[in-house]
Coordinates of C-alpha atoms in Angstrom, one line a residue:
M26 CA 128.8 71.7 88.0
K27 CA 128.0 70.1 84.7
T28 CA 127.0 66.9 86.4
K29 CA 124.8 68.7 88.9
S30 CA 123.0 70.7 86.1
L31 CA 122.4 67.5 84.1
L32 CA 120.9 65.8 87.2
S33 CA 118.6 68.7 87.8
S34 CA 117.3 68.5 84.2
V35 CA 116.6 64.8 84.6
L36 CA 114.7 65.4 87.9
V37 CA 112.5 68.0 86.3
A38 CA 111.8 65.8 83.3
S39 CA 110.9 62.9 85.7
M40 CA 108.5 65.1 87.6
L41 CA 106.7 66.1 84.4
V42 CA 106.3 62.5 83.2
C43 CA 105.2 61.3 86.6
G44 CA 102.6 64.0 87.1
A45 CA 104.4 65.9 89.9
T46 CA 102.8 69.3 90.7
T47 CA 104.4 72.1 88.6
S48 CA 103.2 75.3 87.0
A49 CA 104.4 73.9 83.7
L50 CA 101.3 71.6 83.6
A51 CA 98.9 74.5 83.2
L52 CA 98.6 73.7 79.4
G53 CA 97.0 70.4 80.3
G54 CA 98.0 66.8 80.9
P55 CA 97.7 64.3 83.7
S56 CA 96.7 67.1 86.2
G57 CA 93.6 67.8 84.1
A58 CA 92.7 69.4 80.8
A59 CA 92.9 73.2 80.2
L60 CA 91.4 75.6 77.8
D61 CA 94.3 76.8 75.6
Y62 CA 92.2 78.4 72.8
Q63 CA 90.5 81.8 72.8
V64 CA 87.1 82.0 74.3
A65 CA 85.6 85.0 72.6
G66 CA 82.3 85.4 74.5
K67 CA 80.3 83.9 77.3
L68 CA 80.3 80.4 75.8
G69 CA 83.2 78.4 74.3
G70 CA 85.5 78.9 71.3
V71 CA 84.6 79.5 67.7
Y72 CA 85.0 76.3 65.7
M73 CA 85.6 77.3 62.0
D74 CA 84.4 74.9 59.3
P75 CA 83.8 72.0 61.7
Y76 CA 83.4 69.3 59.1
G77 CA 86.0 70.5 56.6
L78 CA 83.6 71.0 53.7
S79 CA 81.8 74.3 54.4
P80 CA 84.5 77.0 54.9
L81 CA 82.0 79.9 55.5
S82 CA 80.5 78.2 58.5
A83 CA 81.3 78.0 62.2
I84 CA 80.1 76.8 65.5
I85 CA 80.1 79.0 68.6
M86 CA 80.7 76.1 71.0
N87 CA 78.5 75.8 74.0
G88 CA 81.4 75.8 76.5
G89 CA 79.8 73.0 78.6
Y90 CA 76.6 75.0 79.2
V91 CA 73.1 74.0 78.2
I92 CA 71.8 76.5 75.5
E93 CA 68.2 77.2 74.7
D94 CA 66.2 79.6 72.4
A95 CA 69.2 80.7 70.2
A96 CA 69.0 83.1 67.3
V97 CA 71.7 84.3 64.9
K98 CA 72.2 87.6 63.0
I99 CA 75.0 88.1 60.5
L100 CA 75.3 91.8 59.9
P101 CA 75.6 92.8 56.2
K102 CA 78.1 94.7 54.2
K103 CA 77.0 98.1 53.1
G104 CA 73.8 98.0 51.2
G105 CA 73.1 94.3 52.1
E106 CA 70.4 92.6 54.2
I107 CA 70.7 91.1 57.6
L108 CA 70.8 87.3 57.5
S109 CA 68.9 86.0 60.5
Y110 CA 67.6 82.7 61.6
K111 CA 66.5 80.8 64.7
V112 CA 68.3 77.7 66.0
G113 CA 66.1 74.9 67.4
P114 CA 67.0 72.5 70.2
Q115 CA 67.9 69.6 67.9
S116 CA 70.5 71.7 66.1
L117 CA 71.9 73.1 69.3
K118 CA 72.5 69.5 70.5
T119 CA 73.7 68.2 67.1
Y120 CA 76.4 70.8 66.7
G121 CA 77.4 71.3 70.4
G122 CA 76.7 75.0 70.1
I123 CA 75.3 77.6 67.9
P124 CA 75.7 77.0 64.1
V125 CA 76.7 80.0 62.0
V126 CA 76.2 79.8 58.2
G127 CA 76.3 82.6 55.7
L128 CA 79.5 84.3 56.5
Y129 CA 81.2 86.5 53.9
A130 CA 84.5 85.1 52.5
N131 CA 87.8 86.9 53.2
Y132 CA 86.1 89.3 55.7
Q133 CA 85.8 90.0 59.3
N134 CA 82.1 89.2 59.9
E135 CA 80.1 90.6 62.7
V136 CA 77.8 88.0 64.2
E137 CA 75.1 88.8 66.8
V138 CA 73.7 85.9 68.8
E139 CA 71.0 85.7 71.4
Y140 CA 70.4 82.7 73.6
T141 CA 69.5 81.4 77.0
R142 CA 72.3 79.9 79.0
V143 CA 71.5 77.4 81.6
F144 CA 73.9 76.7 84.5
K145 CA 73.3 75.3 88.0
G146 CA 69.6 75.5 87.5
E147 CA 69.7 79.2 86.6
K148 CA 68.7 80.6 83.2
E149 CA 70.3 83.7 81.8
K150 CA 69.3 85.5 78.6
I151 CA 72.4 86.7 76.8
K152 CA 73.0 88.9 73.7
E153 CA 76.5 89.3 72.4
S154 CA 78.5 90.0 69.3
Y155 CA 81.4 88.0 67.7
K156 CA 84.0 89.0 65.2
I157 CA 84.7 86.0 62.9
Y158 CA 87.3 86.3 60.1
T159 CA 87.1 83.9 57.2
A160 CA 89.5 82.8 54.5
P161 CA 89.2 83.7 50.8
Y162 CA 87.0 81.6 48.5
Y163 CA 88.8 78.4 47.2
Q164 CA 88.0 76.2 44.3
T165 CA 90.0 73.6 42.3
M166 CA 91.9 75.2 39.3
I167 CA 92.0 73.6 35.9
G168 CA 95.2 75.3 34.7
T169 CA 93.8 76.9 31.6
S170 CA 94.0 80.5 30.5
G171 CA 91.2 82.7 31.7
A172 CA 90.3 80.4 34.6
N173 CA 89.1 82.1 37.8
A174 CA 90.1 81.5 41.5
A175 CA 86.5 82.6 42.3
P176 CA 83.2 81.3 41.0
Y177 CA 82.8 84.4 38.7
K178 CA 84.8 87.4 37.6
E179 CA 82.0 89.9 37.9
V180 CA 78.4 90.0 39.0
K181 CA 75.8 92.6 37.8
V182 CA 72.7 93.1 40.0
H183 CA 70.3 94.7 37.6
K184 CA 67.2 94.6 39.8
V185 CA 66.0 93.3 43.1
D186 CA 62.5 94.2 44.4
S187 CA 62.2 94.9 48.1
E188 CA 60.3 91.7 48.9
F189 CA 63.1 89.6 47.3
K190 CA 66.1 91.3 49.0
D191 CA 66.5 88.5 51.6
R192 CA 66.9 85.8 48.9
M193 CA 69.8 83.4 49.0
Y194 CA 70.5 81.5 45.7
L195 CA 72.3 78.2 45.5
V196 CA 74.2 78.1 42.2
N197 CA 75.7 75.0 40.7
N198 CA 78.2 75.7 37.9
V199 CA 80.7 73.7 35.8
I200 CA 84.4 74.6 35.8
G201 CA 85.7 72.2 33.1
K202 CA 88.1 69.4 32.7
A203 CA 91.6 69.5 34.2
A204 CA 94.4 67.5 32.6
G205 CA 95.5 64.6 34.8
R206 CA 92.9 65.3 37.4
N207 CA 89.5 64.1 36.3
S208 CA 90.0 62.8 32.7
N209 CA 91.8 59.6 33.3
F210 CA 89.4 56.7 32.8
V211 CA 86.5 55.3 30.7
W212 CA 84.2 52.4 31.2
N213 CA 85.2 49.0 29.7
N214 CA 83.8 45.5 29.8
P215 CA 81.1 46.3 28.8
I216 CA 81.9 49.5 26.9
G217 CA 80.0 52.8 26.7
G218 CA 78.5 54.8 29.5
A219 CA 79.3 58.4 30.4
A220 CA 82.2 58.1 32.8
E221 CA 84.2 60.5 30.6
W222 CA 81.7 63.2 31.3
N223 CA 83.5 64.0 34.5
Y224 CA 83.9 67.8 34.7
L225 CA 85.0 69.8 37.7
S226 CA 82.1 71.7 39.2
N227 CA 81.3 74.1 42.0
V228 CA 78.4 74.9 44.2
F229 CA 77.9 78.1 46.1
V230 CA 75.3 80.4 47.6
V231 CA 75.0 84.1 46.7
D232 CA 72.9 86.9 48.2
T233 CA 71.1 89.5 46.2
Q234 CA 74.2 91.6 46.1
G235 CA 76.1 88.8 44.4
E236 CA 78.2 88.1 47.4
V237 CA 79.3 84.5 48.1
R238 CA 77.8 83.4 51.5
W239 CA 78.4 79.6 51.4
Y240 CA 80.2 77.1 49.3
M241 CA 81.2 73.4 49.3
N242 CA 84.9 72.7 49.2
A243 CA 84.8 70.0 46.6
D244 CA 88.5 69.1 47.0
K245 CA 87.7 67.8 50.4
L246 CA 84.8 65.8 49.2
L247 CA 86.0 64.3 45.9
N248 CA 89.0 62.0 45.1
F249 CA 89.8 62.6 41.5
N250 CA 92.0 59.5 41.4
D251 CA 89.2 57.2 42.5
M252 CA 86.6 56.6 39.8
Y253 CA 84.0 55.8 42.4
N254 CA 84.5 59.1 44.3
T255 CA 84.7 61.7 41.6
G256 CA 82.3 63.2 39.1
I257 CA 80.5 66.4 38.2
M258 CA 78.2 67.6 41.1
M259 CA 74.6 68.0 39.9
G260 CA 71.0 67.6 40.9
F261 CA 71.0 69.7 44.0
Q262 CA 67.8 70.0 46.0
Q263 CA 67.1 71.3 49.5
A264 CA 65.2 68.6 51.5
N265 CA 62.4 69.4 54.0
D266 CA 64.9 69.1 56.8
G267 CA 67.1 71.9 55.3
A268 CA 69.9 69.6 54.2
I269 CA 71.0 69.3 50.6
T270 CA 71.0 66.2 48.4
W271 CA 72.8 65.7 45.1
G272 CA 75.0 63.3 43.2
F273 CA 78.3 63.0 41.4
G274 CA 79.6 60.2 39.2
Q275 CA 78.9 57.0 40.9
R276 CA 77.5 58.4 44.1
Y277 CA 74.5 60.1 45.6
V278 CA 74.8 62.0 48.9
K279 CA 73.2 64.2 51.5
Y280 CA 75.0 66.8 53.7
D281 CA 73.8 69.6 55.8
L282 CA 74.9 73.2 55.3
M283 CA 77.5 72.9 58.0
G284 CA 79.2 70.1 55.9
R285 CA 78.0 67.3 58.1
E286 CA 77.6 64.0 56.2
I287 CA 74.1 62.5 56.5
F288 CA 74.9 59.8 54.0
N289 CA 77.3 59.3 51.1
R290 CA 76.5 56.2 49.1
R291 CA 77.8 54.5 46.0
L292 CA 75.1 53.8 43.4
P293 CA 73.7 50.2 43.4
L294 CA 76.0 48.0 41.4
G295 CA 73.5 47.4 38.6
Y296 CA 73.6 51.1 37.7
Q297 CA 76.2 53.8 36.9
D298 CA 76.8 57.4 35.8
F299 CA 74.6 59.6 37.9
S300 CA 74.0 63.1 36.5
H301 CA 71.5 65.9 36.3
S302 CA 68.7 64.8 38.6
L303 CA 68.0 63.5 42.1
D304 CA 64.4 64.1 43.3
N305 CA 63.3 64.0 46.9
M306 CA 60.0 62.2 46.7
Q307 CA 57.0 63.0 48.9
N308 CA 57.1 59.4 50.2
G309 CA 60.7 60.0 51.5
N310 CA 62.5 58.0 48.9
Y311 CA 64.8 59.3 46.1
L312 CA 64.3 59.2 42.3
I313 CA 67.8 59.1 40.7
R314 CA 68.7 59.5 37.0
V315 CA 71.3 56.8 36.2
A316 CA 72.0 54.2 33.5
N317 CA 72.3 50.5 33.2
S318 CA 75.7 49.0 34.0
N319 CA 75.3 46.0 31.7
Y320 CA 72.6 45.8 29.0
K321 CA 72.4 43.1 26.2
R322 CA 71.2 44.6 23.0
A323 CA 69.1 42.7 20.4
D324 CA 72.3 42.4 18.3
G325 CA 74.0 40.5 21.2
K326 CA 76.3 43.3 22.2
N327 CA 76.7 44.1 25.9
V328 CA 76.9 47.9 26.6
R329 CA 76.5 50.4 29.3
T330 CA 73.6 52.6 28.6
V331 CA 73.6 56.4 28.7
R332 CA 71.2 58.7 30.8
D333 CA 68.1 56.5 30.2
V334 CA 67.2 54.8 33.5
I335 CA 65.4 56.1 36.6
I336 CA 65.6 54.2 39.9
E337 CA 63.7 54.8 43.1
V338 CA 65.8 54.0 46.2
D339 CA 64.7 53.6 49.8
S340 CA 66.0 56.6 51.8
A341 CA 67.0 54.5 54.8
S342 CA 68.5 51.4 53.3
G343 CA 69.6 52.5 49.8
K344 CA 67.9 49.5 48.3
V345 CA 66.3 49.8 44.8
V346 CA 62.5 50.0 45.2
D347 CA 61.7 50.3 41.5
E348 CA 63.2 51.1 38.1
W349 CA 62.1 52.7 34.8
K350 CA 64.2 51.4 31.9
L351 CA 63.3 54.0 29.3
Y352 CA 64.8 52.0 26.4
D353 CA 62.0 49.5 27.1
I354 CA 59.3 52.1 27.7
L355 CA 59.9 54.6 24.9
D356 CA 61.3 54.3 21.4
P357 CA 65.1 54.5 21.6
H358 CA 65.3 54.6 17.8
R359 CA 63.2 57.7 17.3
S360 CA 65.8 59.8 15.4
D361 CA 63.9 62.9 14.4
V362 CA 65.4 65.0 17.2
I363 CA 68.9 63.5 17.1
K364 CA 69.2 64.5 13.4
V365 CA 68.4 68.2 14.0
L366 CA 70.5 68.8 17.2
D367 CA 73.3 71.3 17.0
Q368 CA 76.3 69.0 17.2
G369 CA 78.4 71.9 18.6
A370 CA 76.4 71.8 21.9
V371 CA 75.0 68.5 23.0
C372 CA 74.5 69.3 26.6
L373 CA 77.9 69.9 28.1
N374 CA 79.7 68.1 25.3
V375 CA 80.6 71.4 23.6
D376 CA 82.6 71.1 20.4
E377 CA 83.0 74.5 18.7
S378 CA 84.2 72.9 15.4
H379 CA 80.8 71.3 14.9
A380 CA 78.7 74.4 15.8
G381 CA 75.5 74.6 13.7
Q382 CA 76.1 71.2 12.2
T383 CA 73.6 68.3 12.3
I384 CA 73.8 64.6 11.7
S385 CA 72.4 63.0 8.5
E386 CA 70.2 59.9 8.2
E387 CA 73.2 58.1 6.5
E388 CA 75.6 59.1 9.3
L389 CA 73.2 58.0 11.9
A390 CA 72.6 54.6 10.2
K391 CA 76.4 54.1 9.9
L392 CA 76.8 54.9 13.6
D393 CA 74.0 52.5 14.6
T394 CA 75.9 49.6 13.0
S395 CA 79.3 50.5 14.5
D396 CA 80.8 49.7 17.9
K397 CA 81.0 53.3 18.9
F398 CA 79.1 53.5 22.2
G399 CA 79.1 56.0 24.9
D400 CA 78.0 59.6 25.5
I401 CA 77.4 60.4 21.9
A402 CA 74.2 61.6 20.3
G403 CA 72.7 58.6 18.5
T404 CA 69.9 56.0 18.6
G405 CA 69.5 52.8 20.5
A406 CA 70.7 51.6 23.9
G407 CA 74.3 52.4 24.5
R408 CA 74.2 55.9 23.0
N409 CA 72.8 59.2 24.2
W410 CA 69.3 58.9 22.6
A411 CA 67.2 60.1 25.6
H412 CA 69.4 62.4 27.8
V413 CA 67.0 62.7 30.7
N414 CA 67.9 65.8 32.6
S415 CA 65.1 65.9 35.2
V416 CA 62.7 63.6 37.0
D417 CA 59.9 64.7 39.2
Y418 CA 57.3 62.6 41.2
D419 CA 53.6 63.1 41.0
P420 CA 52.1 61.8 44.2
S421 CA 48.5 62.2 43.0
D422 CA 48.7 59.1 40.8
D423 CA 52.1 57.6 41.7
S424 CA 53.8 58.6 38.4
I425 CA 57.1 60.2 37.3
I426 CA 57.5 63.2 35.0
I427 CA 60.7 63.2 33.0
S428 CA 62.5 65.6 30.6
P429 CA 64.4 63.6 27.9
R430 CA 66.3 66.4 26.1
H431 CA 66.9 64.3 23.0
Q432 CA 63.2 63.6 22.5
N433 CA 62.1 67.3 22.6
A434 CA 59.3 66.3 25.0
V435 CA 58.1 66.1 28.6
I436 CA 56.7 62.7 29.4
K437 CA 54.6 61.2 32.2
I438 CA 55.0 57.5 33.0
G439 CA 53.1 55.5 35.6
R440 CA 54.2 52.9 38.1
D441 CA 53.1 50.3 35.5
K442 CA 55.8 51.7 33.1
K443 CA 53.1 52.9 30.7
V444 CA 53.3 56.3 29.1
K445 CA 50.4 58.5 30.3
W446 CA 51.0 61.6 28.1
I447 CA 53.6 63.3 26.0
L448 CA 54.0 67.0 25.9
G449 CA 55.9 67.7 22.7
A450 CA 55.7 68.2 19.0
Y451 CA 54.1 65.3 17.1
K452 CA 56.9 64.6 14.6
G453 CA 58.4 61.1 14.8
W454 CA 56.0 59.6 17.4
K455 CA 54.6 56.3 16.1
G456 CA 52.3 53.5 17.1
E457 CA 50.8 53.6 20.6
F458 CA 52.6 56.8 21.4
K459 CA 50.4 58.8 19.0
N460 CA 47.5 58.4 21.4
K461 CA 49.5 59.9 24.2
L462 CA 50.2 63.2 22.6
L463 CA 48.6 66.2 24.2
T464 CA 46.5 68.6 22.2
P465 CA 47.4 72.3 22.5
I466 CA 44.5 74.7 23.4
D467 CA 44.2 78.4 24.1
A468 CA 42.7 80.0 27.2
K469 CA 39.2 79.6 25.9
G470 CA 39.7 75.9 25.3
N471 CA 39.9 76.2 21.5
K472 CA 42.3 73.8 19.7
I473 CA 45.5 75.3 18.4
I474 CA 46.5 74.2 14.9
C475 CA 50.2 73.5 14.3
E476 CA 51.9 72.9 11.0
D477 CA 54.5 70.4 9.8
E478 CA 53.1 67.3 11.5
F479 CA 51.8 69.4 14.4
T480 CA 55.3 70.6 15.1
K481 CA 55.4 74.3 14.2
C482 CA 52.7 76.1 16.3
P483 CA 51.7 79.8 16.2
G484 CA 54.2 80.7 19.0
Y485 CA 57.0 79.3 16.9
L486 CA 57.0 82.5 14.7
D487 CA 54.9 84.9 16.7
E488 CA 57.2 87.1 18.8
K489 CA 54.4 88.4 21.0
G490 CA 52.9 85.1 22.2
G491 CA 51.1 82.0 21.1
F492 CA 51.6 78.4 22.0
D493 CA 54.8 76.5 21.4
W494 CA 56.4 73.2 22.3
T495 CA 59.7 72.8 24.1
Y496 CA 62.9 71.9 22.3
T497 CA 66.0 70.3 24.0
Q498 CA 64.3 71.4 27.3
H499 CA 65.7 71.2 30.8
T500 CA 63.8 70.6 34.0
A501 CA 60.1 69.7 33.9
F502 CA 58.7 70.2 37.4
R503 CA 55.2 69.7 38.7
I504 CA 53.9 72.7 40.7
D505 CA 52.6 70.7 43.6
E506 CA 51.0 73.7 45.3
K507 CA 48.8 74.6 42.3
S508 CA 48.1 71.1 41.0
K509 CA 45.7 68.4 41.8
K510 CA 44.9 64.9 40.5
G511 CA 44.2 65.2 36.8
L512 CA 45.0 68.9 36.5
I513 CA 48.6 69.9 36.8
Y514 CA 50.9 72.8 36.2
I515 CA 54.4 72.1 34.8
T516 CA 57.4 74.5 34.7
V517 CA 59.9 73.9 31.9
F518 CA 63.1 75.6 30.7
D519 CA 62.7 75.5 26.9
N520 CA 66.3 75.8 25.6
G521 CA 65.1 76.1 22.1
D522 CA 67.8 74.3 20.0
S523 CA 66.2 72.6 17.0
R524 CA 63.1 74.7 17.4
G525 CA 60.6 73.5 14.8
F526 CA 62.9 70.5 14.2
E527 CA 65.4 72.6 12.3
Q528 CA 68.4 74.8 12.7
P529 CA 67.7 78.4 11.7
A530 CA 69.6 80.2 9.0
L531 CA 71.3 82.4 11.5
A532 CA 72.4 81.4 15.0
S533 CA 71.2 84.8 16.3
M534 CA 67.6 83.7 15.5
K535 CA 67.6 81.2 18.4
Y536 CA 65.9 82.0 21.7
S537 CA 65.1 80.2 25.0
R538 CA 62.0 80.4 27.2
G539 CA 61.0 79.8 30.8
V540 CA 57.5 78.4 30.3
I541 CA 54.5 77.1 32.3
Y542 CA 51.9 74.7 31.0
K543 CA 48.6 73.6 32.4
I544 CA 47.6 70.0 31.5
D545 CA 44.1 68.5 31.8
E546 CA 44.8 64.8 31.9
S547 CA 41.2 63.7 31.4
K548 CA 40.8 65.8 28.2
M549 CA 44.5 65.2 27.2
T550 CA 45.0 68.9 26.5
V551 CA 47.8 71.4 27.3
E552 CA 47.6 75.2 27.6
Q553 CA 50.5 77.5 27.8
V554 CA 49.8 79.9 30.6
W555 CA 53.2 81.8 31.0
E556 CA 56.4 82.4 29.2
Y557 CA 59.5 84.6 29.4
G558 CA 62.6 84.9 27.2
K559 CA 61.4 85.1 23.7
N560 CA 61.6 88.9 23.8
R561 CA 65.3 88.6 25.0
G562 CA 66.3 86.8 21.8
S563 CA 69.8 85.5 21.4
E564 CA 71.3 87.4 24.4
W565 CA 69.3 85.1 26.7
F566 CA 69.5 82.0 24.6
S567 CA 70.9 79.0 26.5
P568 CA 71.7 76.1 24.2
I569 CA 72.3 73.8 27.2
T570 CA 71.5 73.4 30.9
S571 CA 69.3 75.8 32.9
L572 CA 66.1 75.6 35.1
T573 CA 62.6 76.9 35.6
R574 CA 60.9 76.2 39.0
Y575 CA 58.1 77.4 41.2
E576 CA 58.9 78.8 44.6
A577 CA 56.1 78.5 47.1
D578 CA 57.4 80.8 49.8
K579 CA 57.0 83.8 47.6
N580 CA 54.5 82.5 45.0
S581 CA 57.2 83.1 42.4
I582 CA 58.8 81.6 39.3
M583 CA 62.6 81.1 39.4
V584 CA 64.4 80.9 36.1
Y585 CA 68.2 80.4 35.5
S586 CA 69.3 80.9 32.0
A587 CA 72.6 79.1 32.7
T588 CA 74.4 79.6 29.3
A589 CA 72.8 82.8 28.3
G590 CA 74.3 84.3 25.2
M591 CA 76.4 81.3 24.1
Q592 CA 76.7 81.8 20.4
Y593 CA 79.0 80.6 17.6
D594 CA 80.6 82.1 14.5
L595 CA 79.7 79.2 12.1
S596 CA 82.1 80.4 9.4
K597 CA 85.1 80.1 11.8
G598 CA 83.7 77.4 14.0
K599 CA 84.4 79.4 17.2
M600 CA 82.4 80.5 20.2
L601 CA 81.5 84.2 20.2
G602 CA 82.2 85.1 23.8
A603 CA 81.5 83.2 27.0
P604 CA 78.1 82.6 28.5
K605 CA 76.6 85.0 31.0
P606 CA 74.3 83.1 33.3
E607 CA 71.4 85.0 34.6
I608 CA 69.1 84.5 37.6
D609 CA 65.6 85.9 37.0
E610 CA 62.7 85.5 39.6
F611 CA 59.2 86.6 38.8
K612 CA 56.1 87.2 40.9
W613 CA 53.4 84.7 39.8
G614 CA 51.8 85.8 36.5
E615 CA 54.3 88.7 36.0
T616 CA 56.4 88.8 32.8
E617 CA 59.0 91.3 34.1
P618 CA 61.5 89.9 36.7
S619 CA 61.6 91.1 40.3
V620 CA 65.1 89.8 40.5
Q621 CA 67.7 90.0 37.7
I622 CA 71.3 89.0 38.5
Q623 CA 73.9 88.3 35.8
F624 CA 77.2 86.5 36.2
I625 CA 80.2 87.1 34.0
G626 CA 83.2 84.8 33.8
T627 CA 81.7 81.7 35.3
G628 CA 82.5 79.2 32.6
S629 CA 79.6 76.9 31.8
A630 CA 76.8 76.9 34.3
Y631 CA 74.1 74.4 35.3
Q632 CA 71.3 75.3 37.7
A633 CA 70.4 77.7 40.5
F634 CA 67.5 78.1 42.9
P635 CA 66.6 79.9 46.2
I636 CA 67.8 78.2 49.4
S637 CA 66.6 78.7 53.0
I638 CA 69.1 79.0 55.8
Q639 CA 66.3 79.1 58.4
K640 CA 65.0 75.6 57.2
A641 CA 68.4 74.1 58.0
F642 CA 68.4 75.0 61.7
E643 CA 64.8 75.6 62.8
K644 CA 64.4 72.3 64.6

């Protein structure tokens, strides 16, 4: 009996291998494939996070049918807004179904879809509903006390006007450094650079209720043990095709909101250390803020430079079209700003023990003769003398506009590498640069007189208005929709550290501003046409990071005070509480926000701006 049983087993196994007909093959195999996953509706299955980078996305697979005229609605939680968008024919083909983006995390989402299904020459219009459950939000942990498993501990929605309720904001924050994960290497041979500036970061999208609706799983994108595949993610922009571009460490990349890679490129070998800014130019190329991988100084030392080179790369090939070496264009030894910076917060190099301290002429001179190079505030190539945190293209005259934080100025430079104008306090500018300084005027065209080498203007002290320059500013963006050749509007986030080229008696006296300037390039004048933040005082003061930007779709001004309220107890050398980043969006010309959303428990933050889901899928 045992022999007979064994023989039967062998015969059955042989039939399975050889493809003999048996009901056991219904799961698929040589007799043909089978659908062994759940088909929830009248198409195919629901494919969650199809590219492994966008956990709050899915594809309702087409099931082998041709689909036309698709539209998606994600029903909101109580009090929220419906997220709806149309899906064009290119997107339907690209994703093999209907792409769904904007799901809530850790929630059973109700998604309504409408589409035309084509089968055997017949077209059928269908409307149906799907239940899609998602996993909780995930981000890399740094292992320190007080760290979050979410992008923030709390969100306070103070105000949202009706016309802004459909807003979605992409937020790019900084988590910090994790022992053993992203702090294991520095540049050598030559020395210097900013490879140590390698913080963990996150990027996510929130709606106007403060709910996370999209995020990038950075753990699937980065490899912290590979120095060419890690780095702080910064410089996010949404391109005209709806995809997002940004960079990290030694790479610049483009992905769509589904997580599909469009390109992921290493920086050209002559350059290193991307951070802060990647601009999508109107000609289709990219302006990238990098640094030089090998520069020979006048003293014969070879160094890696720090945050002081702009390159234009061809979007298709990645080849370098042009470069702006700022140490050859500007004065890298202008020390007036470096000497008055708060050494406790030099961008994201936050050192509480040096809060409120500055560096002396003697200390700076000693540093300049030393072999200490890298991401340290100082003068000359190889140190952080410029700290360019944004670059924007002006297509009207083929120029770039840069924001070098450590020069307290916004500067326009032509394709010929000549400075066209300098928007900033006059102190410390010498030689040919003196003729490039803009003259401040009021709304009637009258010249505004500023004191202390044309540095302290009426707005420096006047709480209610007046003109002022920017100090340690972030983001200088041309408002393309309101500008023309020779007459341009510029949005800037004026952080305000070293205002008036000094540190105030009390840290609580510091303030930041979102500000708009109008520049008449033929007359070389600048008029301040809007500001916000001075009235908020120290609670809204952001010593580092942040953004001010025009949004054409709603004729509005977006401001992100990314480290709002970051203050220090100078007597103890300690931070007084964590920053509370704040999104504020204003109707054009208004000085009270239409949107005010505050985040608590985020760590340090960088930038935020509105993002369009519709733009990502309309074609």
